[in-house]
Short mmCIF file of C-alpha atoms in Angstrom, two decimals:
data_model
loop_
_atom_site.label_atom_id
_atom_site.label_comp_id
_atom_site.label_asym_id
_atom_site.label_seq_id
_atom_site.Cartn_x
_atom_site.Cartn_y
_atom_site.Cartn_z
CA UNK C 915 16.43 -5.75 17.36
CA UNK C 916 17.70 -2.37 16.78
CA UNK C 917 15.04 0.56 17.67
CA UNK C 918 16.70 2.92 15.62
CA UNK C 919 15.02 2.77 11.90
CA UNK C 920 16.21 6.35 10.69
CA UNK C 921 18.06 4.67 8.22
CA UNK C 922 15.76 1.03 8.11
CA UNK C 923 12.20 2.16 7.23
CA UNK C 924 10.45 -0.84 8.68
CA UNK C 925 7.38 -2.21 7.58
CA UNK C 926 5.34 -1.91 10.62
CA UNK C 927 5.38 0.00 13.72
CA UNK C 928 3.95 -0.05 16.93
CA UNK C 929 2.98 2.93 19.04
CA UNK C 930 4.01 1.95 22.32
CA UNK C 931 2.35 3.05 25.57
CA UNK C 932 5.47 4.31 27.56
CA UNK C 933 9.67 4.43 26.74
CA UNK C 934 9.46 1.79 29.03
CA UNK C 935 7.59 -0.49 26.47
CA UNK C 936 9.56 0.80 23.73
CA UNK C 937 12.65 -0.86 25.28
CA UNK C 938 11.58 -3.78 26.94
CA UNK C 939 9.73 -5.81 24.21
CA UNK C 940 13.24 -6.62 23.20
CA UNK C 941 13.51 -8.44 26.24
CA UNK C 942 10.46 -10.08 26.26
CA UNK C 943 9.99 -13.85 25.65
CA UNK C 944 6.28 -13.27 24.00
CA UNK C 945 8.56 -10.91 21.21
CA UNK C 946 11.24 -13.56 20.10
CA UNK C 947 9.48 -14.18 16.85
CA UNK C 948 9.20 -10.33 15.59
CA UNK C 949 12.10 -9.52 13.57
CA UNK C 950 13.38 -6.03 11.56
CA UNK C 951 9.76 -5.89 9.93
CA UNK C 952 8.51 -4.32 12.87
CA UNK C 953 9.60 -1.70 15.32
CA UNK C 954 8.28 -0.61 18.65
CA UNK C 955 8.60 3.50 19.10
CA UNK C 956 6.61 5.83 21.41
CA UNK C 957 4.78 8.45 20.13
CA UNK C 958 7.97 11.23 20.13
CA UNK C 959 10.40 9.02 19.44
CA UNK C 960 8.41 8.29 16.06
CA UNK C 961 7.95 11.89 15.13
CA UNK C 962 11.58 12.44 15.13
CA UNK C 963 12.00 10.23 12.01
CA UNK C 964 10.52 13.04 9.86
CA UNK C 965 12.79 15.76 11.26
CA UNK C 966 14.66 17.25 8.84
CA UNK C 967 13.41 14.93 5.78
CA UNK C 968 11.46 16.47 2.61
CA UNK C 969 7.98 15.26 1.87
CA UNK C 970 8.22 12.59 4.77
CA UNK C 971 4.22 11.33 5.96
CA UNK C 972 3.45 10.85 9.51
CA UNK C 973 -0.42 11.19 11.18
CA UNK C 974 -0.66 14.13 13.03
CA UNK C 975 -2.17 12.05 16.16
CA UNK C 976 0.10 9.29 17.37
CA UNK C 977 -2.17 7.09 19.60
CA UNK C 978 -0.96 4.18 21.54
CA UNK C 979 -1.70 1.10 20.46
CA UNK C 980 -2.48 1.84 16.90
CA UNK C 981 0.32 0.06 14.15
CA UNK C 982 1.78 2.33 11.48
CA UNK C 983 2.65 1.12 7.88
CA UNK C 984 5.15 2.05 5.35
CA UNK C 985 3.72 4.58 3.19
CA UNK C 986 2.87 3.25 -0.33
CA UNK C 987 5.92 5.41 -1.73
CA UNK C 988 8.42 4.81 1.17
CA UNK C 989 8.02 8.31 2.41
CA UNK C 990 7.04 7.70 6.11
CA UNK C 991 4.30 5.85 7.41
CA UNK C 992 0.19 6.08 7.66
CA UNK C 993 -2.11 4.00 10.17
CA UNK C 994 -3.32 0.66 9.69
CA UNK C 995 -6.40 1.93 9.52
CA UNK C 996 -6.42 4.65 6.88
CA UNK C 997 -4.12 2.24 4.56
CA UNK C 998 -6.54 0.95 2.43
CA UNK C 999 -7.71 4.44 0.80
CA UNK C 1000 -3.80 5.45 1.05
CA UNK C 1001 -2.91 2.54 -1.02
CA UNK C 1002 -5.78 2.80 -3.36
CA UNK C 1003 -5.52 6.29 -3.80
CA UNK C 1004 -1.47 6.08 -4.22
CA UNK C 1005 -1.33 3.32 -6.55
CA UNK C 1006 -4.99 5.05 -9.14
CA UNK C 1007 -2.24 7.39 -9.08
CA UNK C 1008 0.75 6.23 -9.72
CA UNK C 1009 -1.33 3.98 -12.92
CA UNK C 1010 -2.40 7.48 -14.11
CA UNK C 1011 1.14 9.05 -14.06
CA UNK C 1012 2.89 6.11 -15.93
CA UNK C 1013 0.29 6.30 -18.75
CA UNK C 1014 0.96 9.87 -19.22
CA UNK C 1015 4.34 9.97 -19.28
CA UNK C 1016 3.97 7.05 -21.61
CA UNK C 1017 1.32 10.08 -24.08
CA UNK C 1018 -1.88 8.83 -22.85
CA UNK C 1019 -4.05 11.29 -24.51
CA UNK C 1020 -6.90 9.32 -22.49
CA UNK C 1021 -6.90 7.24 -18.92
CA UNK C 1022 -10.19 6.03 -17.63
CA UNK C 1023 -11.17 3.04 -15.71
CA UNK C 1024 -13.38 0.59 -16.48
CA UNK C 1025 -14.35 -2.12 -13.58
CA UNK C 1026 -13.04 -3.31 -10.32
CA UNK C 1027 -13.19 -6.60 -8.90
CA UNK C 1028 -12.52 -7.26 -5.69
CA UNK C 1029 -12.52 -10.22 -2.99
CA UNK C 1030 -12.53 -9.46 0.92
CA UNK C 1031 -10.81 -12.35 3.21
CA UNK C 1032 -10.39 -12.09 7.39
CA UNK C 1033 -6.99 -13.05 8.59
CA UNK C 1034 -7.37 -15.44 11.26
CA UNK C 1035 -4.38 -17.72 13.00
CA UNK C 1036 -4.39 -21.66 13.26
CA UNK C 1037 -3.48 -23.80 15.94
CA UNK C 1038 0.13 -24.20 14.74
CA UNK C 1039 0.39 -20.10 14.66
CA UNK C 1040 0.56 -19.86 11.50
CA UNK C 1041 -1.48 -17.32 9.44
CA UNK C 1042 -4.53 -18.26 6.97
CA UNK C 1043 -6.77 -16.23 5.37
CA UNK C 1044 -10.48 -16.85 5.36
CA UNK C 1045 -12.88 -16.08 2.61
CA UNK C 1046 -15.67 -14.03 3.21
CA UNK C 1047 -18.58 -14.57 1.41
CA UNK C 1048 -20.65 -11.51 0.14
CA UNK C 1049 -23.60 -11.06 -1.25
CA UNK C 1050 -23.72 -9.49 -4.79
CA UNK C 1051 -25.44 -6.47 -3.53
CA UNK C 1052 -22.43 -6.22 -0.85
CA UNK C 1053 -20.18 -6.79 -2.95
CA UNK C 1054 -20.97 -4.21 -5.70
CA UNK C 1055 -21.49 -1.59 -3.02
CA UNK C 1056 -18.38 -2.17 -1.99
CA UNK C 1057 -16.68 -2.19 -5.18
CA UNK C 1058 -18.47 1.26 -5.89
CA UNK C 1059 -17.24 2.91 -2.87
CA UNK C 1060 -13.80 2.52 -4.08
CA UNK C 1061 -14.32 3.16 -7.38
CA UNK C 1062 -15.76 6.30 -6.11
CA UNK C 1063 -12.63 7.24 -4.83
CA UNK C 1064 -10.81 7.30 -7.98
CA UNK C 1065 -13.77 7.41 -10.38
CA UNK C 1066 -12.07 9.89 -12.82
CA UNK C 1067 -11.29 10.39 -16.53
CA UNK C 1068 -8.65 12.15 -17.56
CA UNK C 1069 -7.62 13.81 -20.63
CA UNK C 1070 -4.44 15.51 -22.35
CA UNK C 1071 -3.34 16.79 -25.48
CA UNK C 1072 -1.37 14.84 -27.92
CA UNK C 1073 2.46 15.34 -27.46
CA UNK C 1074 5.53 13.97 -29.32
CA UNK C 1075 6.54 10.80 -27.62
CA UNK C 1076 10.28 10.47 -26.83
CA UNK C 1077 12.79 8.38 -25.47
CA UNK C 1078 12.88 10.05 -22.46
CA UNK C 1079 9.27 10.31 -21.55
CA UNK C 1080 9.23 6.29 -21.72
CA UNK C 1081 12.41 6.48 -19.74
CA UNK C 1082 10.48 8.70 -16.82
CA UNK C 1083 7.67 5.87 -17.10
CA UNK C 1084 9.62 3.31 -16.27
CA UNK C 1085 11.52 5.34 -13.61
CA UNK C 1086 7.67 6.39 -11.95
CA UNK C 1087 6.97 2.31 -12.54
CA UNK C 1088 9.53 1.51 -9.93
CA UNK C 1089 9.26 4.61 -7.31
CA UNK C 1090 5.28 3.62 -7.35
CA UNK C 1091 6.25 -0.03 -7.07
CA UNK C 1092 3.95 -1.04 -9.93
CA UNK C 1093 6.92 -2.01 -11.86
CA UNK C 1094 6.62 -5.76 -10.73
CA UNK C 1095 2.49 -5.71 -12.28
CA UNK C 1096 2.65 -7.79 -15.54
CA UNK C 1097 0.58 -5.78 -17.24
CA UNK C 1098 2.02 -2.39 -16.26
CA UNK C 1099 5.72 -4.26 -17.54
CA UNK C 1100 3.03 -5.25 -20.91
CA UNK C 1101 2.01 -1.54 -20.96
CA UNK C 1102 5.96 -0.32 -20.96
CA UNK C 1103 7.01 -3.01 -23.51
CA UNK C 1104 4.04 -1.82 -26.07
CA UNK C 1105 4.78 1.87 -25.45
CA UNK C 1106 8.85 1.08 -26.30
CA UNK C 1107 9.56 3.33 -29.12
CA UNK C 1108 12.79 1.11 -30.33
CA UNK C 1109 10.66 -1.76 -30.35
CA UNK C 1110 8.75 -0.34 -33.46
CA UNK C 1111 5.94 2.00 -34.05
CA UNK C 1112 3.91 2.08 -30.24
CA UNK C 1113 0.49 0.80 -29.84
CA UNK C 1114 -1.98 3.67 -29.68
CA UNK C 1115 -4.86 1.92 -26.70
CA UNK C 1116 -4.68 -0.45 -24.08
CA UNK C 1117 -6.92 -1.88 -21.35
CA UNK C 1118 -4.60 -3.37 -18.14
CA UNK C 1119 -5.69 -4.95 -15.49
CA UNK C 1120 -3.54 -3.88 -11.89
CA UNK C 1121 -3.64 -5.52 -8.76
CA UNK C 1122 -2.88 -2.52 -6.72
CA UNK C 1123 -3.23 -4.59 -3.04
CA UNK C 1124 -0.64 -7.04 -2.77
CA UNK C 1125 1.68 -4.52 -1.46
CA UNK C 1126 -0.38 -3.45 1.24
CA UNK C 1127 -1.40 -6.79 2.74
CA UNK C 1128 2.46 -7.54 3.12
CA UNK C 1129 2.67 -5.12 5.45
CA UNK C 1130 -0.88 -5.71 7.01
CA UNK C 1131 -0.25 -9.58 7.28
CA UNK C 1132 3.34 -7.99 9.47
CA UNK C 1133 0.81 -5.66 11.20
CA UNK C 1134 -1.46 -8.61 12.32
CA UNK C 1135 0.80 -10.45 13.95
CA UNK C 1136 0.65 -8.38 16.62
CA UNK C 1137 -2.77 -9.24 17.15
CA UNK C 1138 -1.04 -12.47 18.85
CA UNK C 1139 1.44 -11.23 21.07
CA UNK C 1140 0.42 -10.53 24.28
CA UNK C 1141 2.85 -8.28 24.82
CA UNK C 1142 0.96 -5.66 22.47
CA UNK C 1143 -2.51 -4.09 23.28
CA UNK C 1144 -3.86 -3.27 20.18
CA UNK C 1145 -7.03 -0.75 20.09
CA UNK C 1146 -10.08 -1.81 18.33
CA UNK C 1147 -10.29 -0.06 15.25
CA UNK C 1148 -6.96 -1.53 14.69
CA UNK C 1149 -7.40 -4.47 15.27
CA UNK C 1150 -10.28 -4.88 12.42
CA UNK C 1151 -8.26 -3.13 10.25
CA UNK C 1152 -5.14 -5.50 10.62
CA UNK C 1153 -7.91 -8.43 10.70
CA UNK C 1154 -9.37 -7.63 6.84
CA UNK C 1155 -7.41 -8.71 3.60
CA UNK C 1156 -8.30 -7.30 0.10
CA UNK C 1157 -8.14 -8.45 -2.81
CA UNK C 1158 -8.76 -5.70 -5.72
CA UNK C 1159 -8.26 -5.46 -9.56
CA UNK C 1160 -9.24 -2.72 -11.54
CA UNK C 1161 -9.46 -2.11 -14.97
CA UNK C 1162 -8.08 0.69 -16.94
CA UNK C 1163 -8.91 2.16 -20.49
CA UNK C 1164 -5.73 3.88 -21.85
CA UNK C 1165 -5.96 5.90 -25.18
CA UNK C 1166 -3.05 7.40 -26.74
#
């Protein structure tokens, strides 16, 4: 595996201990079943991928131990345990930018649903996912606190819609990576001014986490290899999986 990932933005990396770490997992038996997903950098060696690069993220601590993901845009990488609100945050977003290039005149959301499982690994090594049963009162706190997050309405003036505002939509879709959400692709299809006269409201409902536990099933992996010494807060960041839908109201 090649250590370099200037120009291979991995999913996952690993803040090594020591260079000496950084170089000899590739040698190491307990390793053989990592592949180009994940990396294994020390701390300066990781804060050189940012030199020189525009609007490139990066934590300003690097503490051994911890696992780094891809950024929700591609643009560097945030820790394992702050993903979650990245993601959410990113991809509330992202959902609010493609409905105004698209002439929302109004973007609000409406509910969020969401299902919490624990990662967990069988016998065999292979990973499941365990469901975690919540009480309703847990469960709607929960929900709250995110919704809390992004718990906004906004508002702009009515615009002539053209050709290439829909254009820029579609163009945000895909740099935000909601383009593969059927109902964002529903949203773009309605909004299609050589399709006929667009529709003028629409509620869509995103799954904004999928994503994120890619990279976080990658991430706990790592969890299994010796090799690795994960800290603690990492390690029951890596071992949750969410599930989350929400709900938007888009006027136009």
């Amino acid at each position: 595996m090649d250590n370099n990932c200037n120009n291979h933005l991995a999913p996952v990396i690993y803040i090594a201990e020591s260079p000496e770490q950084a170089i000899n997992y590739k040698w190491d038996s307990r390793t053989n079943g990592l592949n180009r997903n994940v990396v294994v950098l020390e701390p300066n060696r990781i804060k050189e991928l940012g030199k020189g690069k525009k609007h490139f993220y990066l934590p300003y601590d690097l503490t051994p131990g911890e696992i780094l993901v891809r950024h929700p845009y591609n643009q560097g990488y945030i820790t394992a345990i702050d993903a979650e609100d990245e993601y959410l945050t990113a991809s509330a977003e992202g959902i609010f930018l493609v409905a105004r290039c698209l002439g929302a005149t109004k973007i609000t959301y409406k509910k969020c649903n969401i299902a919490e499982f624990k990662r967990e690994v069988d016998s065999d090594n292979h990973l499941k996912y365990k469901v975690v049963d919540m009480s309703l009162n847990i469960k709607n706190t929960l929900e709250q606190k995110l919704l809390n997050k992004i718990s906004m309405t906004r508002e702009f003036p009515k615009q002539e819609f053209t050709i290439d505002q829909f254009n820029r939509a579609k163009l945000v879709a895909e740099e935000r990576g909601l383009i593969m959400s059927r109902d964002i692709r529903s949203l773009l299809d309605a909004r299609d001014p050589e399709l006929g006269a667009p529709m003028s409201r629409q509620t869509i409902n995103v799954e904004i986490s999928s994503s994120l536990n890619k990279a976080m099933d990658i991430a706990f992996t790592l969890n299994t290899v010796p090799f690795f010494n994960l800290n603690s807060n990492t390690k029951i960041a890596t071992e949750k999986k969410y599930e989350l839908n929400i709900e938007w109201d888009i006027i136009f």
